[in-house]
PDB file of C-alpha atoms in Angstrom:
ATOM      1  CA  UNK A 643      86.020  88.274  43.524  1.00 47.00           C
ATOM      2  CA  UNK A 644      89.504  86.736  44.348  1.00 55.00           C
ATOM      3  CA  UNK A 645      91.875  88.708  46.062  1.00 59.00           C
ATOM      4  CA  UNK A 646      94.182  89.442  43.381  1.00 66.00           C
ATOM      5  CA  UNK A 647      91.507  90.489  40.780  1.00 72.00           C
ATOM      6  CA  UNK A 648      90.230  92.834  43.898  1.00 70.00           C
ATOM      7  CA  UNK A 649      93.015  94.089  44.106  1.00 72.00           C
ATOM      8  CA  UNK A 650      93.914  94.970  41.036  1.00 74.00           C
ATOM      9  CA  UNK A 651      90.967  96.612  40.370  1.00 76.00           C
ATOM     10  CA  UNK A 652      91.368  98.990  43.680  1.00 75.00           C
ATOM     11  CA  UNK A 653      94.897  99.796  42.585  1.00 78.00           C
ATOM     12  CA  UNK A 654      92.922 100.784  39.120  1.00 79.00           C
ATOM     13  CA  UNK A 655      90.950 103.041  41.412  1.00 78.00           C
ATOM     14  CA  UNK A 656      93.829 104.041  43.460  1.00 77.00           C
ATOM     15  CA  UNK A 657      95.556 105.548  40.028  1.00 77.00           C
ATOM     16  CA  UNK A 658      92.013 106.785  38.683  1.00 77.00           C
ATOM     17  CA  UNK A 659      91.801 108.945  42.120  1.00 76.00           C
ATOM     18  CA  UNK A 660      95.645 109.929  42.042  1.00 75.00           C
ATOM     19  CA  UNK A 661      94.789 111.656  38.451  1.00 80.00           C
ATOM     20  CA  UNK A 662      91.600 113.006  39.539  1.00 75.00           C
ATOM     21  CA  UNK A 663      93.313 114.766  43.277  1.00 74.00           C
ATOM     22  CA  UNK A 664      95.937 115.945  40.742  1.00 77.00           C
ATOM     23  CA  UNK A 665      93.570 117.799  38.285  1.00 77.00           C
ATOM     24  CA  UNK A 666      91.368 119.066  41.450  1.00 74.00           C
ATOM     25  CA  UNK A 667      94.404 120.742  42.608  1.00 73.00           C
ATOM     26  CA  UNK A 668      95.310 122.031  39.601  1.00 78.00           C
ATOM     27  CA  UNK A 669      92.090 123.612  38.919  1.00 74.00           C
ATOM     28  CA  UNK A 670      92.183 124.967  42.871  1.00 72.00           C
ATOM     29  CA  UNK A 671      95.666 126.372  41.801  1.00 76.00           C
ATOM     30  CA  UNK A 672      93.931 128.177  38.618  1.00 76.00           C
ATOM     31  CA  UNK A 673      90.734 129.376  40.710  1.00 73.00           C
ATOM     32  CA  UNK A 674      92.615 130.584  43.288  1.00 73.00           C
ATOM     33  CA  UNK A 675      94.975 132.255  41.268  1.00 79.00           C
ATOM     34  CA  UNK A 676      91.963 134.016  39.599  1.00 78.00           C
ATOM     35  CA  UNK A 677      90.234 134.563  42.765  1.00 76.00           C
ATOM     36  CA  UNK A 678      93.316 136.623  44.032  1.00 77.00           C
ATOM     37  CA  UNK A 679      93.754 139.006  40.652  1.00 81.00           C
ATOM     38  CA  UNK A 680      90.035 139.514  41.238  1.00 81.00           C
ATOM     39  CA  UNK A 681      90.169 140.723  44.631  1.00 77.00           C
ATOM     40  CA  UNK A 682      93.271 142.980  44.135  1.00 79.00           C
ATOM     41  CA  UNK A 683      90.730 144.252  41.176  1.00 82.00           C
ATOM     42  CA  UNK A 684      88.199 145.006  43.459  1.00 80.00           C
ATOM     43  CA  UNK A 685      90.589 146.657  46.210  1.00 78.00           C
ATOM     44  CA  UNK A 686      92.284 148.942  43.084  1.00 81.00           C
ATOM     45  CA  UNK A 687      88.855 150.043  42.071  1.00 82.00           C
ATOM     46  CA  UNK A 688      88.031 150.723  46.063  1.00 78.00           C
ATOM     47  CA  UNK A 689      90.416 153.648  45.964  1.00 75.00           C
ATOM     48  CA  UNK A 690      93.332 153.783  48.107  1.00 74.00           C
ATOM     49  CA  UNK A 691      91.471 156.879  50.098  1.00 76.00           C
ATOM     50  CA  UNK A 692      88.430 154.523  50.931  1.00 77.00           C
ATOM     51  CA  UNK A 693      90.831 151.306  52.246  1.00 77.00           C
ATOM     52  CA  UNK A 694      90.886 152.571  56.100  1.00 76.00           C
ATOM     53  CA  UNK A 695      87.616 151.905  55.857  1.00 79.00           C
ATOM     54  CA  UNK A 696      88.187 148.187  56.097  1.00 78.00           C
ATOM     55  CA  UNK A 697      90.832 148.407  58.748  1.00 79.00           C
ATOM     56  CA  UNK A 698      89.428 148.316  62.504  1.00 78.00           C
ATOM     57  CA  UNK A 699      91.653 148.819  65.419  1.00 78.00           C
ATOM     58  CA  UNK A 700      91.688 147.647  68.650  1.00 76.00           C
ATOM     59  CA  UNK A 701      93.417 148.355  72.211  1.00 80.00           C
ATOM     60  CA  UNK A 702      97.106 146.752  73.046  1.00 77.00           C
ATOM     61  CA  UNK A 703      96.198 145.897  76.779  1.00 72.00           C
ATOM     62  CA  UNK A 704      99.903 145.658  77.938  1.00 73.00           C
ATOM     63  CA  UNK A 705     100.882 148.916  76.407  1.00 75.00           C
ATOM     64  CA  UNK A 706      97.597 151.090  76.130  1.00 71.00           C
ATOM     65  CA  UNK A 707      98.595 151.830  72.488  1.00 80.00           C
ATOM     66  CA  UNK A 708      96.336 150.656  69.717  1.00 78.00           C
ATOM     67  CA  UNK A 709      97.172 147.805  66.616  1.00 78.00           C
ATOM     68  CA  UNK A 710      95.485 147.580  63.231  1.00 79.00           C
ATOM     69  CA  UNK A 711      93.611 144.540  61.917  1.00 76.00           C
ATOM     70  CA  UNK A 712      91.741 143.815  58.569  1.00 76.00           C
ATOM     71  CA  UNK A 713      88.000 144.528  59.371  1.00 78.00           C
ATOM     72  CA  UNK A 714      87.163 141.078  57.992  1.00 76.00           C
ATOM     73  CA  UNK A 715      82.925 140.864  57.609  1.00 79.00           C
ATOM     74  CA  UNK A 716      83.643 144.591  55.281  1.00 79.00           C
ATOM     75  CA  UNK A 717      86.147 142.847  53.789  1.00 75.00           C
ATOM     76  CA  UNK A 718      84.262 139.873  52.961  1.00 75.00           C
ATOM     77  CA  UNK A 719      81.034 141.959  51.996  1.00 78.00           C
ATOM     78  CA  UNK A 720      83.546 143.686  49.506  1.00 78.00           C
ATOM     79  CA  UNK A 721      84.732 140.780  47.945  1.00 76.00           C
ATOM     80  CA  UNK A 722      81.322 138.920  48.184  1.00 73.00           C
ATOM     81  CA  UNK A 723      83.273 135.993  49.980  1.00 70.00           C
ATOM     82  CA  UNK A 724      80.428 134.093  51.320  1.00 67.00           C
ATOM     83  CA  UNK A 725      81.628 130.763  52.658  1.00 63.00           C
ATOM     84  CA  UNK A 726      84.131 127.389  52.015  1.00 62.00           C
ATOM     85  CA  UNK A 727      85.631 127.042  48.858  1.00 58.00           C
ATOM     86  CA  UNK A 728      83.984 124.226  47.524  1.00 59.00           C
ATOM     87  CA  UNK A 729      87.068 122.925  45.568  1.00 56.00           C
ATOM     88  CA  UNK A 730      88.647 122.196  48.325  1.00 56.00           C
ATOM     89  CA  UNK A 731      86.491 120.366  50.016  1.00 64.00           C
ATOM     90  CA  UNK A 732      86.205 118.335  46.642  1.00 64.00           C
ATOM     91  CA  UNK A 733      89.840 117.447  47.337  1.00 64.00           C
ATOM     92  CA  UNK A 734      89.596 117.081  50.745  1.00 68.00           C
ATOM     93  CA  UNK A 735      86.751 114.160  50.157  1.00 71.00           C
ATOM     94  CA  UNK A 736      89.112 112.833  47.055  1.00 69.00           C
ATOM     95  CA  UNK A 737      92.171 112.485  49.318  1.00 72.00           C
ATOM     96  CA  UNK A 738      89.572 110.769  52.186  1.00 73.00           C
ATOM     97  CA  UNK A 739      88.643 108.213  49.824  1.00 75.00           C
ATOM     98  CA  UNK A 740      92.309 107.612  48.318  1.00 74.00           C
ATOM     99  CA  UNK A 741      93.399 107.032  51.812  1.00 76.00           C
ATOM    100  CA  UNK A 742      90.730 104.261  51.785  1.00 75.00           C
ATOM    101  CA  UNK A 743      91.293 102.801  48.836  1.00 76.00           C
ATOM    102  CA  UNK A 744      95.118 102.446  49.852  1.00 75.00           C
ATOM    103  CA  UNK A 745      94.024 100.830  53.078  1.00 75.00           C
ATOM    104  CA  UNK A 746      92.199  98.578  51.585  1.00 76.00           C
ATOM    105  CA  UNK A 747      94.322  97.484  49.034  1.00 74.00           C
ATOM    106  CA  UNK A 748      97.528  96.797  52.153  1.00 71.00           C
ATOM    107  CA  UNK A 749      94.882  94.766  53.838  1.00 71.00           C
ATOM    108  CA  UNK A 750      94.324  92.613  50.971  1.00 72.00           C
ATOM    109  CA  UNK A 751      98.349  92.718  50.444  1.00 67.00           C
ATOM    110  CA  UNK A 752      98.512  91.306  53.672  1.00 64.00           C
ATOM    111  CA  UNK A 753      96.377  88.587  53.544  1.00 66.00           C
ATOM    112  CA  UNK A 754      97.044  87.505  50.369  1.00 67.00           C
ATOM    113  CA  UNK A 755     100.782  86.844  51.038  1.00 69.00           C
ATOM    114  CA  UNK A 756     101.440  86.695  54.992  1.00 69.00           C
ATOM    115  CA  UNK A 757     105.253  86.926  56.396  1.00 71.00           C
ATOM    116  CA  UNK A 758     107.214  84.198  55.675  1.00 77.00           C
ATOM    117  CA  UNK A 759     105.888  82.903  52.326  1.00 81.00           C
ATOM    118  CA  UNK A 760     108.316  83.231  49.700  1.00 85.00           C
ATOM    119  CA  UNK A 761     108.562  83.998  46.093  1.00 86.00           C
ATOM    120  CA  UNK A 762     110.848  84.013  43.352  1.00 87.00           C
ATOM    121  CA  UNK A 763     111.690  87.338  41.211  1.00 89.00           C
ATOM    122  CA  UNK A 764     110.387  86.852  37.619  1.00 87.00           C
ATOM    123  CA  UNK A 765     113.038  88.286  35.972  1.00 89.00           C
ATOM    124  CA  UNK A 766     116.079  86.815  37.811  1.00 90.00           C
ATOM    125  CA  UNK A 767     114.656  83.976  39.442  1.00 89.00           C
ATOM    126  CA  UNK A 768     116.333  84.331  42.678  1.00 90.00           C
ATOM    127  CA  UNK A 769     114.567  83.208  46.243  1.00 90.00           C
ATOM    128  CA  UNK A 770     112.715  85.721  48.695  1.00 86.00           C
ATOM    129  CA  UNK A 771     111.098  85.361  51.803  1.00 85.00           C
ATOM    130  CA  UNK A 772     108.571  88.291  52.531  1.00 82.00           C
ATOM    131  CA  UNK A 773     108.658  89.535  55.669  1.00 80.00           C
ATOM    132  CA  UNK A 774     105.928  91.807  56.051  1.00 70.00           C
ATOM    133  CA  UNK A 775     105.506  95.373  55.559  1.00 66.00           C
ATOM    134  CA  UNK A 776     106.789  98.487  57.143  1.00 62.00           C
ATOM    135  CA  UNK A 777     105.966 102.717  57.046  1.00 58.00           C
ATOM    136  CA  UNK A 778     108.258 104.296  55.378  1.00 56.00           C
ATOM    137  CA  UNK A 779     108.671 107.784  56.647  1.00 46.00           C
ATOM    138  CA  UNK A 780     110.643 109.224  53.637  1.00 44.00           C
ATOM    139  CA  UNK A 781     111.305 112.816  52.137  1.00 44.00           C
ATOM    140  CA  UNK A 782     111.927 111.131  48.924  1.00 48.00           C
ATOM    141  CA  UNK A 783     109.065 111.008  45.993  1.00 63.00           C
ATOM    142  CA  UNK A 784     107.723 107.907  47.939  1.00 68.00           C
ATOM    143  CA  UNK A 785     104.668 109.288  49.605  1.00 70.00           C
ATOM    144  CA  UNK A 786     105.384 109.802  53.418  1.00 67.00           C
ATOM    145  CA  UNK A 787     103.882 106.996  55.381  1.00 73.00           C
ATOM    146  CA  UNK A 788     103.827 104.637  52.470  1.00 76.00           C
ATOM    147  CA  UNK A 789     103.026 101.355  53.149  1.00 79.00           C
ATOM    148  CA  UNK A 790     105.688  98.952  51.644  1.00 81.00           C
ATOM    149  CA  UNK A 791     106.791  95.374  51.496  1.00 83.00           C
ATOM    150  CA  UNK A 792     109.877  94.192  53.208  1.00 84.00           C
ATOM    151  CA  UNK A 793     111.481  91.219  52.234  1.00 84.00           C
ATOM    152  CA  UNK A 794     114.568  88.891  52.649  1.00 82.00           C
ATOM    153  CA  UNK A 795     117.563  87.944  49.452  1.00 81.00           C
ATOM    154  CA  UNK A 796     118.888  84.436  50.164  1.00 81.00           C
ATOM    155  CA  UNK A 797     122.122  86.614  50.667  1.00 77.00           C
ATOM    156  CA  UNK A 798     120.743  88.259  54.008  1.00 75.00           C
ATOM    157  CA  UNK A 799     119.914  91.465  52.529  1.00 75.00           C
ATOM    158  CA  UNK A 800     116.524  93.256  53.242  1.00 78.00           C
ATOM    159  CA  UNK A 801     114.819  94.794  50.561  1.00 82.00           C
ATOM    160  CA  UNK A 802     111.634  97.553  50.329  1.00 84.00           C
ATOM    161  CA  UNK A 803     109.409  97.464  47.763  1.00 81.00           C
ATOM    162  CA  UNK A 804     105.619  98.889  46.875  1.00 78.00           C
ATOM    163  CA  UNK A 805     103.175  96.612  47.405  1.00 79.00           C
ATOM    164  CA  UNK A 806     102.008  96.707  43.955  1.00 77.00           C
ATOM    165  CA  UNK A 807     105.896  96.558  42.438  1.00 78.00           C
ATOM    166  CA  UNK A 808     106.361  93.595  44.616  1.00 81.00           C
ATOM    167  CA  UNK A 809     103.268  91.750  43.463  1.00 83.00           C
ATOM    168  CA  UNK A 810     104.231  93.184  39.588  1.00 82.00           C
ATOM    169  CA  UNK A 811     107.909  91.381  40.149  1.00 83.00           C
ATOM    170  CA  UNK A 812     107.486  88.402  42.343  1.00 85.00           C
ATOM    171  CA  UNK A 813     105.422  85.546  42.223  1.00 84.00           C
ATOM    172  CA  UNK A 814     104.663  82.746  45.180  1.00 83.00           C
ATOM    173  CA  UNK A 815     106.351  79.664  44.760  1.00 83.00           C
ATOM    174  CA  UNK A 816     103.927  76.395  45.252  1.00 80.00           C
ATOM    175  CA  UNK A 817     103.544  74.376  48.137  1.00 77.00           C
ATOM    176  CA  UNK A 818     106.248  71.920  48.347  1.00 77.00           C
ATOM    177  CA  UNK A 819     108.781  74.417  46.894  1.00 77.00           C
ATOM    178  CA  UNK A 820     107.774  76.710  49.983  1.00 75.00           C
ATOM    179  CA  UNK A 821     109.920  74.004  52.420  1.00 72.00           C
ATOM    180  CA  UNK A 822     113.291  73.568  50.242  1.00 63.00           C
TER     181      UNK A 822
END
């Protein structure tokens, strides 16, 4: 498989995982959501008399006076809470192998088109050298250590683009036009 058809098809993956870690923690949301009307449930129908009996106490060293903690094995017996949640270690596995698929896909981006080769832009047909590609650390919807393509207008100006816009917009000049 060429790089570009590679490529393409991890960025297919990339998206297909993106939708999939979206639903997952959607479905957490729900669950937990549930999870927590259930267990106020449970403690309503525990009686407000019988609650000290899942609050322990313990000694305050310093002052010899005594603090209150959630007595959290009677706690979890009362709410049968028995171990992980399992949905989130779904997403945790789903983000682990987006993270892959991203770093896969930059790798590729990098070889394909190495610093310095330069491309023209489809739609106006002006002349850009690609410089390489830089983390953008960013607040903004672009995902926080995004990696990006930099590149160079005949003008001076430096430009940031995905890797996948860049490759969507710009397309490598040939050989001898590579030179002039």
């Amino acid at each position: 498989m060429t790089t570009a058809p590679r490529e393409a098809a991890l960025e297919k993956q990339v998206a297909d995982l993106r939708i999939a870690l979206e639903l997952a923690r959607e479905a957490s949301k729900d669950l937990r959501r549930a999870g927590r009307a259930e267990a106020l449930s449970i403690l309503l129908q525990h009686g407000a008399e019988n609650i000290g009996d899942l609050i322990g106490s313990h000694p305050i060293a310093d002052t010899g006076d005594y603090g209150e903690h959630w007595d959290e094995p009677k706690l979890r017996e009362l709410l049968d809470v028995t171990g992980d949640d399992p949905t989130l270690s779904l997403i945790d596995r789903l983000e682990g192998i987006y993270w892959d698929q991203v770093a896969e896909i930059d790798a590729l981006t990098e070889r394909a088109h190495p610093p310095g080769v330069r491309f023209r832009h489809k739609k106006t047909a002006g002349i850009y050298e690609r410089i390489g590609e830089a983390r953008l650390q960013s607040s903004t919807p672009v995902a926080d250590m995004a990696t990006l393509v930099l590149y160079r207008g005949q003008n001076g100006a430096l430009w940031v683009r995905s890797p996948a816009e860049f490759n969507e917009r710009f397309e490598p000049l040939t050989g001898d036009q590579q030179t002039s």
